[in-house]
Amino acid sequence: MPRLIPTVLAIACAGFTAPTLHAAEAEALAYARAQLAALGETPDITSVVKASNLRHGALDEAQILELDAAWRAEIGSTSDTVITPVLESDASDALREIVEAANGRIVEIIVMDKMGMNAAISAITSDYWQGDEAKYLETYPKGAGSVFVDTVEFDESSNLYLQQVSGTLTDPSTGMPIGAVTFGLDASAFN
């Protein structure tokens, strides 16, 4: 596994230079930034995030935690009223196509709304609400252009060392933040 420096970046898309990053981390970041830019221009993604913002925008923390608990309870069960609408959307289909086309570089993609709730996912996640995690806290609340590069961690479910790179999603027509996206990258693909 390459040694990658954990870095938190709040950067604008233009003018980014990173002489302190190791080559593998810089390559992973550049790759994720290109994917983020393309994803932000995808109408299915923009639409699903805006719709999710309308559904979840007025929820309080107790309601969010209740939905998150329902999501967790559905994992591995026959009940699927919370997970299925997210997992089987056109936007989630588009994410799975991106993962497939990435030839193993991208392992998962999570698109979150402004509350940190899953709006689209390439695969089932362990929780519905990402809003208490760095992937959300270091992106959407910090505004357009914010990017967070997490540390490399071993993922038992995929048996891979993964690095999550997250960024703020913006509305292409206004430039305003509407949500966030996390790319789970196979760290060994960037060395």
JSON list of C-alpha atoms in Angstrom, two decimals:
[
{"chain": "A", "resi": 1, "resn": "MET", "atom": "CA", "xyz": [0.00, 0.00, 0.00]},
{"chain": "A", "resi": 2, "resn": "PRO", "atom": "CA", "xyz": [1.42, 3.41, -0.88]},
{"chain": "A", "resi": 3, "resn": "ARG", "atom": "CA", "xyz": [1.95, 5.83, 1.97]},
{"chain": "A", "resi": 4, "resn": "LEU", "atom": "CA", "xyz": [-0.57, 8.61, 1.54]},
{"chain": "A", "resi": 5, "resn": "ILE", "atom": "CA", "xyz": [-0.73, 11.73, 3.65]},
{"chain": "A", "resi": 6, "resn": "PRO", "atom": "CA", "xyz": [-4.16, 12.51, 5.13]},
{"chain": "A", "resi": 7, "resn": "THR", "atom": "CA", "xyz": [-5.04, 15.93, 3.85]},
{"chain": "A", "resi": 8, "resn": "VAL", "atom": "CA", "xyz": [-7.96, 18.26, 4.26]},
{"chain": "A", "resi": 9, "resn": "LEU", "atom": "CA", "xyz": [-8.34, 20.65, 1.36]},
{"chain": "A", "resi": 10, "resn": "ALA", "atom": "CA", "xyz": [-10.82, 23.46, 0.91]},
{"chain": "A", "resi": 11, "resn": "ILE", "atom": "CA", "xyz": [-9.94, 24.58, -2.58]},
{"chain": "A", "resi": 12, "resn": "ALA", "atom": "CA", "xyz": [-11.44, 26.20, -5.62]},
{"chain": "A", "resi": 13, "resn": "CYS", "atom": "CA", "xyz": [-11.50, 24.08, -8.75]},
{"chain": "A", "resi": 14, "resn": "ALA", "atom": "CA", "xyz": [-9.25, 26.48, -10.64]},
{"chain": "A", "resi": 15, "resn": "GLY", "atom": "CA", "xyz": [-5.73, 27.22, -9.55]},
{"chain": "A", "resi": 16, "resn": "PHE", "atom": "CA", "xyz": [-5.07, 24.09, -7.49]},
{"chain": "A", "resi": 17, "resn": "THR", "atom": "CA", "xyz": [-1.44, 23.16, -6.98]},
{"chain": "A", "resi": 18, "resn": "ALA", "atom": "CA", "xyz": [-0.30, 20.57, -4.48]},
{"chain": "A", "resi": 19, "resn": "PRO", "atom": "CA", "xyz": [3.47, 20.16, -4.27]},
{"chain": "A", "resi": 20, "resn": "THR", "atom": "CA", "xyz": [3.18, 18.60, -0.80]},
{"chain": "A", "resi": 21, "resn": "LEU", "atom": "CA", "xyz": [1.03, 15.67, -1.90]},
{"chain": "A", "resi": 22, "resn": "HIS", "atom": "CA", "xyz": [2.63, 12.36, -2.74]},
{"chain": "A", "resi": 23, "resn": "ALA", "atom": "CA", "xyz": [2.28, 11.42, -6.38]},
{"chain": "A", "resi": 24, "resn": "ALA", "atom": "CA", "xyz": [-0.27, 8.66, -5.72]},
{"chain": "A", "resi": 25, "resn": "GLU", "atom": "CA", "xyz": [-2.46, 10.92, -3.59]},
{"chain": "A", "resi": 26, "resn": "ALA", "atom": "CA", "xyz": [-2.20, 13.73, -6.13]},
{"chain": "A", "resi": 27, "resn": "GLU", "atom": "CA", "xyz": [-3.22, 11.31, -8.89]},
{"chain": "A", "resi": 28, "resn": "ALA", "atom": "CA", "xyz": [-6.19, 10.06, -6.85]},
{"chain": "A", "resi": 29, "resn": "LEU", "atom": "CA", "xyz": [-7.25, 13.62, -6.07]},
{"chain": "A", "resi": 30, "resn": "ALA", "atom": "CA", "xyz": [-7.00, 14.73, -9.70]},
{"chain": "A", "resi": 31, "resn": "TYR", "atom": "CA", "xyz": [-8.99, 11.70, -10.78]},
{"chain": "A", "resi": 32, "resn": "ALA", "atom": "CA", "xyz": [-11.71, 12.32, -8.19]},
{"chain": "A", "resi": 33, "resn": "ARG", "atom": "CA", "xyz": [-11.87, 16.04, -9.07]},
{"chain": "A", "resi": 34, "resn": "ALA", "atom": "CA", "xyz": [-12.42, 15.16, -12.74]},
{"chain": "A", "resi": 35, "resn": "GLN", "atom": "CA", "xyz": [-15.17, 12.72, -11.74]},
{"chain": "A", "resi": 36, "resn": "LEU", "atom": "CA", "xyz": [-16.73, 15.35, -9.45]},
{"chain": "A", "resi": 37, "resn": "ALA", "atom": "CA", "xyz": [-16.78, 17.93, -12.25]},
{"chain": "A", "resi": 38, "resn": "ALA", "atom": "CA", "xyz": [-18.44, 15.48, -14.63]},
{"chain": "A", "resi": 39, "resn": "LEU", "atom": "CA", "xyz": [-20.91, 14.31, -12.01]},
{"chain": "A", "resi": 40, "resn": "GLY", "atom": "CA", "xyz": [-21.95, 17.88, -11.22]},
{"chain": "A", "resi": 41, "resn": "GLU", "atom": "CA", "xyz": [-22.99, 18.35, -14.83]},
{"chain": "A", "resi": 42, "resn": "THR", "atom": "CA", "xyz": [-25.11, 15.18, -14.91]},
{"chain": "A", "resi": 43, "resn": "PRO", "atom": "CA", "xyz": [-28.82, 16.13, -14.96]},
{"chain": "A", "resi": 44, "resn": "ASP", "atom": "CA", "xyz": [-29.95, 12.93, -13.17]},
{"chain": "A", "resi": 45, "resn": "ILE", "atom": "CA", "xyz": [-27.57, 13.69, -10.29]},
{"chain": "A", "resi": 46, "resn": "THR", "atom": "CA", "xyz": [-28.53, 17.35, -10.00]},
{"chain": "A", "resi": 47, "resn": "SER", "atom": "CA", "xyz": [-32.23, 16.48, -10.12]},
{"chain": "A", "resi": 48, "resn": "VAL", "atom": "CA", "xyz": [-32.03, 13.73, -7.49]},
{"chain": "A", "resi": 49, "resn": "VAL", "atom": "CA", "xyz": [-30.06, 15.96, -5.10]},
{"chain": "A", "resi": 50, "resn": "LYS", "atom": "CA", "xyz": [-32.54, 18.83, -5.50]},
{"chain": "A", "resi": 51, "resn": "ALA", "atom": "CA", "xyz": [-35.47, 16.44, -4.93]},
{"chain": "A", "resi": 52, "resn": "SER", "atom": "CA", "xyz": [-33.76, 14.98, -1.87]},
{"chain": "A", "resi": 53, "resn": "ASN", "atom": "CA", "xyz": [-33.17, 18.51, -0.55]},
{"chain": "A", "resi": 54, "resn": "LEU", "atom": "CA", "xyz": [-36.91, 19.18, -0.84]},
{"chain": "A", "resi": 55, "resn": "ARG", "atom": "CA", "xyz": [-37.76, 15.92, 0.98]},
{"chain": "A", "resi": 56, "resn": "HIS", "atom": "CA", "xyz": [-35.20, 16.29, 3.76]},
{"chain": "A", "resi": 57, "resn": "GLY", "atom": "CA", "xyz": [-34.58, 20.03, 4.04]},
{"chain": "A", "resi": 58, "resn": "ALA", "atom": "CA", "xyz": [-37.06, 20.62, 6.87]},
{"chain": "A", "resi": 59, "resn": "LEU", "atom": "CA", "xyz": [-36.18, 17.53, 8.92]},
{"chain": "A", "resi": 60, "resn": "ASP", "atom": "CA", "xyz": [-34.84, 18.00, 12.42]},
{"chain": "A", "resi": 61, "resn": "GLU", "atom": "CA", "xyz": [-32.07, 15.84, 13.87]},
{"chain": "A", "resi": 62, "resn": "ALA", "atom": "CA", "xyz": [-34.50, 13.42, 15.56]},
{"chain": "A", "resi": 63, "resn": "GLN", "atom": "CA", "xyz": [-36.29, 12.79, 12.25]},
{"chain": "A", "resi": 64, "resn": "ILE", "atom": "CA", "xyz": [-32.97, 12.30, 10.45]},
{"chain": "A", "resi": 65, "resn": "LEU", "atom": "CA", "xyz": [-31.82, 9.81, 13.07]},
{"chain": "A", "resi": 66, "resn": "GLU", "atom": "CA", "xyz": [-35.15, 7.97, 12.80]},
{"chain": "A", "resi": 67, "resn": "LEU", "atom": "CA", "xyz": [-34.71, 7.60, 9.03]},
{"chain": "A", "resi": 68, "resn": "ASP", "atom": "CA", "xyz": [-31.09, 6.53, 9.53]},
{"chain": "A", "resi": 69, "resn": "ALA", "atom": "CA", "xyz": [-32.20, 3.85, 12.02]},
{"chain": "A", "resi": 70, "resn": "ALA", "atom": "CA", "xyz": [-34.85, 2.61, 9.57]},
{"chain": "A", "resi": 71, "resn": "TRP", "atom": "CA", "xyz": [-32.18, 2.36, 6.84]},
{"chain": "A", "resi": 72, "resn": "ARG", "atom": "CA", "xyz": [-29.86, 0.39, 9.09]},
{"chain": "A", "resi": 73, "resn": "ALA", "atom": "CA", "xyz": [-32.69, -1.95, 10.10]},
{"chain": "A", "resi": 74, "resn": "GLU", "atom": "CA", "xyz": [-33.48, -2.67, 6.44]},
{"chain": "A", "resi": 75, "resn": "ILE", "atom": "CA", "xyz": [-29.97, -3.85, 5.59]},
{"chain": "A", "resi": 76, "resn": "GLY", "atom": "CA", "xyz": [-30.17, -7.60, 5.07]},
{"chain": "A", "resi": 77, "resn": "SER", "atom": "CA", "xyz": [-33.93, -7.72, 5.70]},
{"chain": "A", "resi": 78, "resn": "THR", "atom": "CA", "xyz": [-36.86, -8.14, 3.34]},
{"chain": "A", "resi": 79, "resn": "SER", "atom": "CA", "xyz": [-38.15, -4.65, 4.16]},
{"chain": "A", "resi": 80, "resn": "ASP", "atom": "CA", "xyz": [-36.84, -2.08, 1.73]},
{"chain": "A", "resi": 81, "resn": "THR", "atom": "CA", "xyz": [-39.05, 0.99, 1.91]},
{"chain": "A", "resi": 82, "resn": "VAL", "atom": "CA", "xyz": [-36.19, 3.38, 2.73]},
{"chain": "A", "resi": 83, "resn": "ILE", "atom": "CA", "xyz": [-33.24, 1.87, 0.83]},
{"chain": "A", "resi": 84, "resn": "THR", "atom": "CA", "xyz": [-34.92, 0.82, -2.43]},
{"chain": "A", "resi": 85, "resn": "PRO", "atom": "CA", "xyz": [-36.04, 4.27, -3.66]},
{"chain": "A", "resi": 86, "resn": "VAL", "atom": "CA", "xyz": [-32.47, 5.54, -3.28]},
{"chain": "A", "resi": 87, "resn": "LEU", "atom": "CA", "xyz": [-30.71, 2.44, -4.61]},
{"chain": "A", "resi": 88, "resn": "GLU", "atom": "CA", "xyz": [-32.98, 1.93, -7.63]},
{"chain": "A", "resi": 89, "resn": "SER", "atom": "CA", "xyz": [-33.13, 5.50, -8.95]},
{"chain": "A", "resi": 90, "resn": "ASP", "atom": "CA", "xyz": [-31.86, 6.58, -12.37]},
{"chain": "A", "resi": 91, "resn": "ALA", "atom": "CA", "xyz": [-29.16, 8.58, -10.57]},
{"chain": "A", "resi": 92, "resn": "SER", "atom": "CA", "xyz": [-27.95, 5.50, -8.68]},
{"chain": "A", "resi": 93, "resn": "ASP", "atom": "CA", "xyz": [-27.93, 3.58, -11.97]},
{"chain": "A", "resi": 94, "resn": "ALA", "atom": "CA", "xyz": [-25.72, 6.33, -13.41]},
{"chain": "A", "resi": 95, "resn": "LEU", "atom": "CA", "xyz": [-23.35, 5.98, -10.43]},
{"chain": "A", "resi": 96, "resn": "ARG", "atom": "CA", "xyz": [-23.09, 2.23, -10.98]},
{"chain": "A", "resi": 97, "resn": "GLU", "atom": "CA", "xyz": [-22.22, 2.89, -14.64]},
{"chain": "A", "resi": 98, "resn": "ILE", "atom": "CA", "xyz": [-19.43, 5.24, -13.53]},
{"chain": "A", "resi": 99, "resn": "VAL", "atom": "CA", "xyz": [-18.08, 2.62, -11.11]},
{"chain": "A", "resi": 100, "resn": "GLU", "atom": "CA", "xyz": [-18.18, -0.03, -13.84]},
{"chain": "A", "resi": 101, "resn": "ALA", "atom": "CA", "xyz": [-16.42, 2.24, -16.36]},
{"chain": "A", "resi": 102, "resn": "ALA", "atom": "CA", "xyz": [-13.69, 3.09, -13.83]},
{"chain": "A", "resi": 103, "resn": "ASN", "atom": "CA", "xyz": [-12.15, -0.39, -14.15]},
{"chain": "A", "resi": 104, "resn": "GLY", "atom": "CA", "xyz": [-11.68, -0.85, -10.42]},
{"chain": "A", "resi": 105, "resn": "ARG", "atom": "CA", "xyz": [-10.39, 2.63, -9.59]},
{"chain": "A", "resi": 106, "resn": "ILE", "atom": "CA", "xyz": [-13.73, 3.68, -8.08]},
{"chain": "A", "resi": 107, "resn": "VAL", "atom": "CA", "xyz": [-15.24, 1.17, -5.65]},
{"chain": "A", "resi": 108, "resn": "GLU", "atom": "CA", "xyz": [-18.25, 3.21, -4.50]},
{"chain": "A", "resi": 109, "resn": "ILE", "atom": "CA", "xyz": [-19.94, 6.58, -4.96]},
{"chain": "A", "resi": 110, "resn": "ILE", "atom": "CA", "xyz": [-22.23, 8.24, -2.44]},
{"chain": "A", "resi": 111, "resn": "VAL", "atom": "CA", "xyz": [-24.16, 11.38, -3.40]},
{"chain": "A", "resi": 112, "resn": "MET", "atom": "CA", "xyz": [-25.54, 13.32, -0.44]},
{"chain": "A", "resi": 113, "resn": "ASP", "atom": "CA", "xyz": [-28.08, 16.11, -0.18]},
{"chain": "A", "resi": 114, "resn": "LYS", "atom": "CA", "xyz": [-27.63, 19.32, 1.82]},
{"chain": "A", "resi": 115, "resn": "MET", "atom": "CA", "xyz": [-28.54, 17.49, 5.03]},
{"chain": "A", "resi": 116, "resn": "GLY", "atom": "CA", "xyz": [-26.01, 14.71, 4.46]},
{"chain": "A", "resi": 117, "resn": "MET", "atom": "CA", "xyz": [-28.67, 12.13, 3.57]},
{"chain": "A", "resi": 118, "resn": "ASN", "atom": "CA", "xyz": [-27.98, 9.67, 0.75]},
{"chain": "A", "resi": 119, "resn": "ALA", "atom": "CA", "xyz": [-29.54, 10.98, -2.46]},
{"chain": "A", "resi": 120, "resn": "ALA", "atom": "CA", "xyz": [-27.97, 8.38, -4.78]},
{"chain": "A", "resi": 121, "resn": "ILE", "atom": "CA", "xyz": [-25.61, 5.46, -4.14]},
{"chain": "A", "resi": 122, "resn": "SER", "atom": "CA", "xyz": [-23.70, 3.00, -6.26]},
{"chain": "A", "resi": 123, "resn": "ALA", "atom": "CA", "xyz": [-24.19, 0.30, -3.60]},
{"chain": "A", "resi": 124, "resn": "ILE", "atom": "CA", "xyz": [-25.97, -0.01, -0.25]},
{"chain": "A", "resi": 125, "resn": "THR", "atom": "CA", "xyz": [-24.24, 1.96, 2.48]},
{"chain": "A", "resi": 126, "resn": "SER", "atom": "CA", "xyz": [-24.18, 1.06, 6.16]},
{"chain": "A", "resi": 127, "resn": "ASP", "atom": "CA", "xyz": [-26.13, 4.20, 7.02]},
{"chain": "A", "resi": 128, "resn": "TYR", "atom": "CA", "xyz": [-28.48, 6.70, 5.37]},
{"chain": "A", "resi": 129, "resn": "TRP", "atom": "CA", "xyz": [-27.14, 9.82, 7.05]},
{"chain": "A", "resi": 130, "resn": "GLN", "atom": "CA", "xyz": [-23.55, 10.83, 6.32]},
{"chain": "A", "resi": 131, "resn": "GLY", "atom": "CA", "xyz": [-24.06, 14.26, 7.91]},
{"chain": "A", "resi": 132, "resn": "ASP", "atom": "CA", "xyz": [-22.05, 13.45, 11.03]},
{"chain": "A", "resi": 133, "resn": "GLU", "atom": "CA", "xyz": [-19.01, 12.27, 9.05]},
{"chain": "A", "resi": 134, "resn": "ALA", "atom": "CA", "xyz": [-16.03, 14.19, 7.65]},
{"chain": "A", "resi": 135, "resn": "LYS", "atom": "CA", "xyz": [-17.01, 13.33, 4.06]},
{"chain": "A", "resi": 136, "resn": "TYR", "atom": "CA", "xyz": [-19.97, 15.68, 4.55]},
{"chain": "A", "resi": 137, "resn": "LEU", "atom": "CA", "xyz": [-18.76, 18.04, 7.28]},
{"chain": "A", "resi": 138, "resn": "GLU", "atom": "CA", "xyz": [-15.62, 19.00, 5.34]},
{"chain": "A", "resi": 139, "resn": "THR", "atom": "CA", "xyz": [-17.45, 19.62, 2.05]},
{"chain": "A", "resi": 140, "resn": "TYR", "atom": "CA", "xyz": [-21.01, 20.92, 1.74]},
{"chain": "A", "resi": 141, "resn": "PRO", "atom": "CA", "xyz": [-20.96, 23.15, 4.86]},
{"chain": "A", "resi": 142, "resn": "LYS", "atom": "CA", "xyz": [-17.69, 24.71, 3.64]},
{"chain": "A", "resi": 143, "resn": "GLY", "atom": "CA", "xyz": [-19.12, 25.72, 0.28]},
{"chain": "A", "resi": 144, "resn": "ALA", "atom": "CA", "xyz": [-18.44, 25.35, -3.41]},
{"chain": "A", "resi": 145, "resn": "GLY", "atom": "CA", "xyz": [-15.03, 23.97, -4.32]},
{"chain": "A", "resi": 146, "resn": "SER", "atom": "CA", "xyz": [-14.47, 22.23, -1.00]},
{"chain": "A", "resi": 147, "resn": "VAL", "atom": "CA", "xyz": [-12.70, 18.89, -1.22]},
{"chain": "A", "resi": 148, "resn": "PHE", "atom": "CA", "xyz": [-11.81, 16.44, 1.55]},
{"chain": "A", "resi": 149, "resn": "VAL", "atom": "CA", "xyz": [-9.24, 13.68, 1.14]},
{"chain": "A", "resi": 150, "resn": "ASP", "atom": "CA", "xyz": [-9.59, 11.09, 3.88]},
{"chain": "A", "resi": 151, "resn": "THR", "atom": "CA", "xyz": [-6.97, 8.67, 5.12]},
{"chain": "A", "resi": 152, "resn": "VAL", "atom": "CA", "xyz": [-6.53, 5.29, 3.49]},
{"chain": "A", "resi": 153, "resn": "GLU", "atom": "CA", "xyz": [-8.35, 2.56, 5.42]},
{"chain": "A", "resi": 154, "resn": "PHE", "atom": "CA", "xyz": [-8.76, -1.17, 4.95]},
{"chain": "A", "resi": 155, "resn": "ASP", "atom": "CA", "xyz": [-12.32, -2.04, 3.93]},
{"chain": "A", "resi": 156, "resn": "GLU", "atom": "CA", "xyz": [-13.24, -5.56, 5.00]},
{"chain": "A", "resi": 157, "resn": "SER", "atom": "CA", "xyz": [-16.26, -5.82, 2.72]},
{"chain": "A", "resi": 158, "resn": "SER", "atom": "CA", "xyz": [-14.20, -5.20, -0.42]},
{"chain": "A", "resi": 159, "resn": "ASN", "atom": "CA", "xyz": [-10.90, -6.54, 0.96]},
{"chain": "A", "resi": 160, "resn": "LEU", "atom": "CA", "xyz": [-9.21, -3.40, -0.38]},
{"chain": "A", "resi": 161, "resn": "TYR", "atom": "CA", "xyz": [-7.44, -0.35, 0.97]},
{"chain": "A", "resi": 162, "resn": "LEU", "atom": "CA", "xyz": [-9.79, 2.50, 0.17]},
{"chain": "A", "resi": 163, "resn": "GLN", "atom": "CA", "xyz": [-9.36, 6.23, 0.14]},
{"chain": "A", "resi": 164, "resn": "GLN", "atom": "CA", "xyz": [-12.41, 8.44, 0.16]},
{"chain": "A", "resi": 165, "resn": "VAL", "atom": "CA", "xyz": [-12.26, 11.72, -1.72]},
{"chain": "A", "resi": 166, "resn": "SER", "atom": "CA", "xyz": [-15.28, 13.96, -1.20]},
{"chain": "A", "resi": 167, "resn": "GLY", "atom": "CA", "xyz": [-16.37, 17.26, -2.68]},
{"chain": "A", "resi": 168, "resn": "THR", "atom": "CA", "xyz": [-19.20, 19.75, -2.70]},
{"chain": "A", "resi": 169, "resn": "LEU", "atom": "CA", "xyz": [-21.76, 19.39, -5.50]},
{"chain": "A", "resi": 170, "resn": "THR", "atom": "CA", "xyz": [-23.02, 22.65, -6.95]},
{"chain": "A", "resi": 171, "resn": "ASP", "atom": "CA", "xyz": [-26.00, 23.53, -9.08]},
{"chain": "A", "resi": 172, "resn": "PRO", "atom": "CA", "xyz": [-24.51, 24.07, -12.56]},
{"chain": "A", "resi": 173, "resn": "SER", "atom": "CA", "xyz": [-26.98, 26.88, -13.29]},
{"chain": "A", "resi": 174, "resn": "THR", "atom": "CA", "xyz": [-26.27, 28.91, -10.13]},
{"chain": "A", "resi": 175, "resn": "GLY", "atom": "CA", "xyz": [-22.94, 27.68, -8.78]},
{"chain": "A", "resi": 176, "resn": "MET", "atom": "CA", "xyz": [-24.57, 27.30, -5.35]},
{"chain": "A", "resi": 177, "resn": "PRO", "atom": "CA", "xyz": [-23.83, 24.21, -3.21]},
{"chain": "A", "resi": 178, "resn": "ILE", "atom": "CA", "xyz": [-26.62, 21.62, -3.27]},
{"chain": "A", "resi": 179, "resn": "GLY", "atom": "CA", "xyz": [-24.95, 18.57, -1.71]},
{"chain": "A", "resi": 180, "resn": "ALA", "atom": "CA", "xyz": [-21.79, 16.50, -1.63]},
{"chain": "A", "resi": 181, "resn": "VAL", "atom": "CA", "xyz": [-20.31, 13.40, -3.22]},
{"chain": "A", "resi": 182, "resn": "THR", "atom": "CA", "xyz": [-17.85, 10.81, -1.96]},
{"chain": "A", "resi": 183, "resn": "PHE", "atom": "CA", "xyz": [-15.75, 8.60, -4.21]},
{"chain": "A", "resi": 184, "resn": "GLY", "atom": "CA", "xyz": [-14.38, 5.47, -2.56]},
{"chain": "A", "resi": 185, "resn": "LEU", "atom": "CA", "xyz": [-11.16, 4.82, -4.48]},
{"chain": "A", "resi": 186, "resn": "ASP", "atom": "CA", "xyz": [-9.01, 1.68, -4.52]},
{"chain": "A", "resi": 187, "resn": "ALA", "atom": "CA", "xyz": [-5.78, 3.17, -3.16]},
{"chain": "A", "resi": 188, "resn": "SER", "atom": "CA", "xyz": [-3.66, 0.56, -4.93]},
{"chain": "A", "resi": 189, "resn": "ALA", "atom": "CA", "xyz": [-4.91, 1.82, -8.31]},
{"chain": "A", "resi": 190, "resn": "PHE", "atom": "CA", "xyz": [-3.07, 5.12, -7.77]},
{"chain": "A", "resi": 191, "resn": "ASN", "atom": "CA", "xyz": [0.62, 4.39, -7.32]}
]
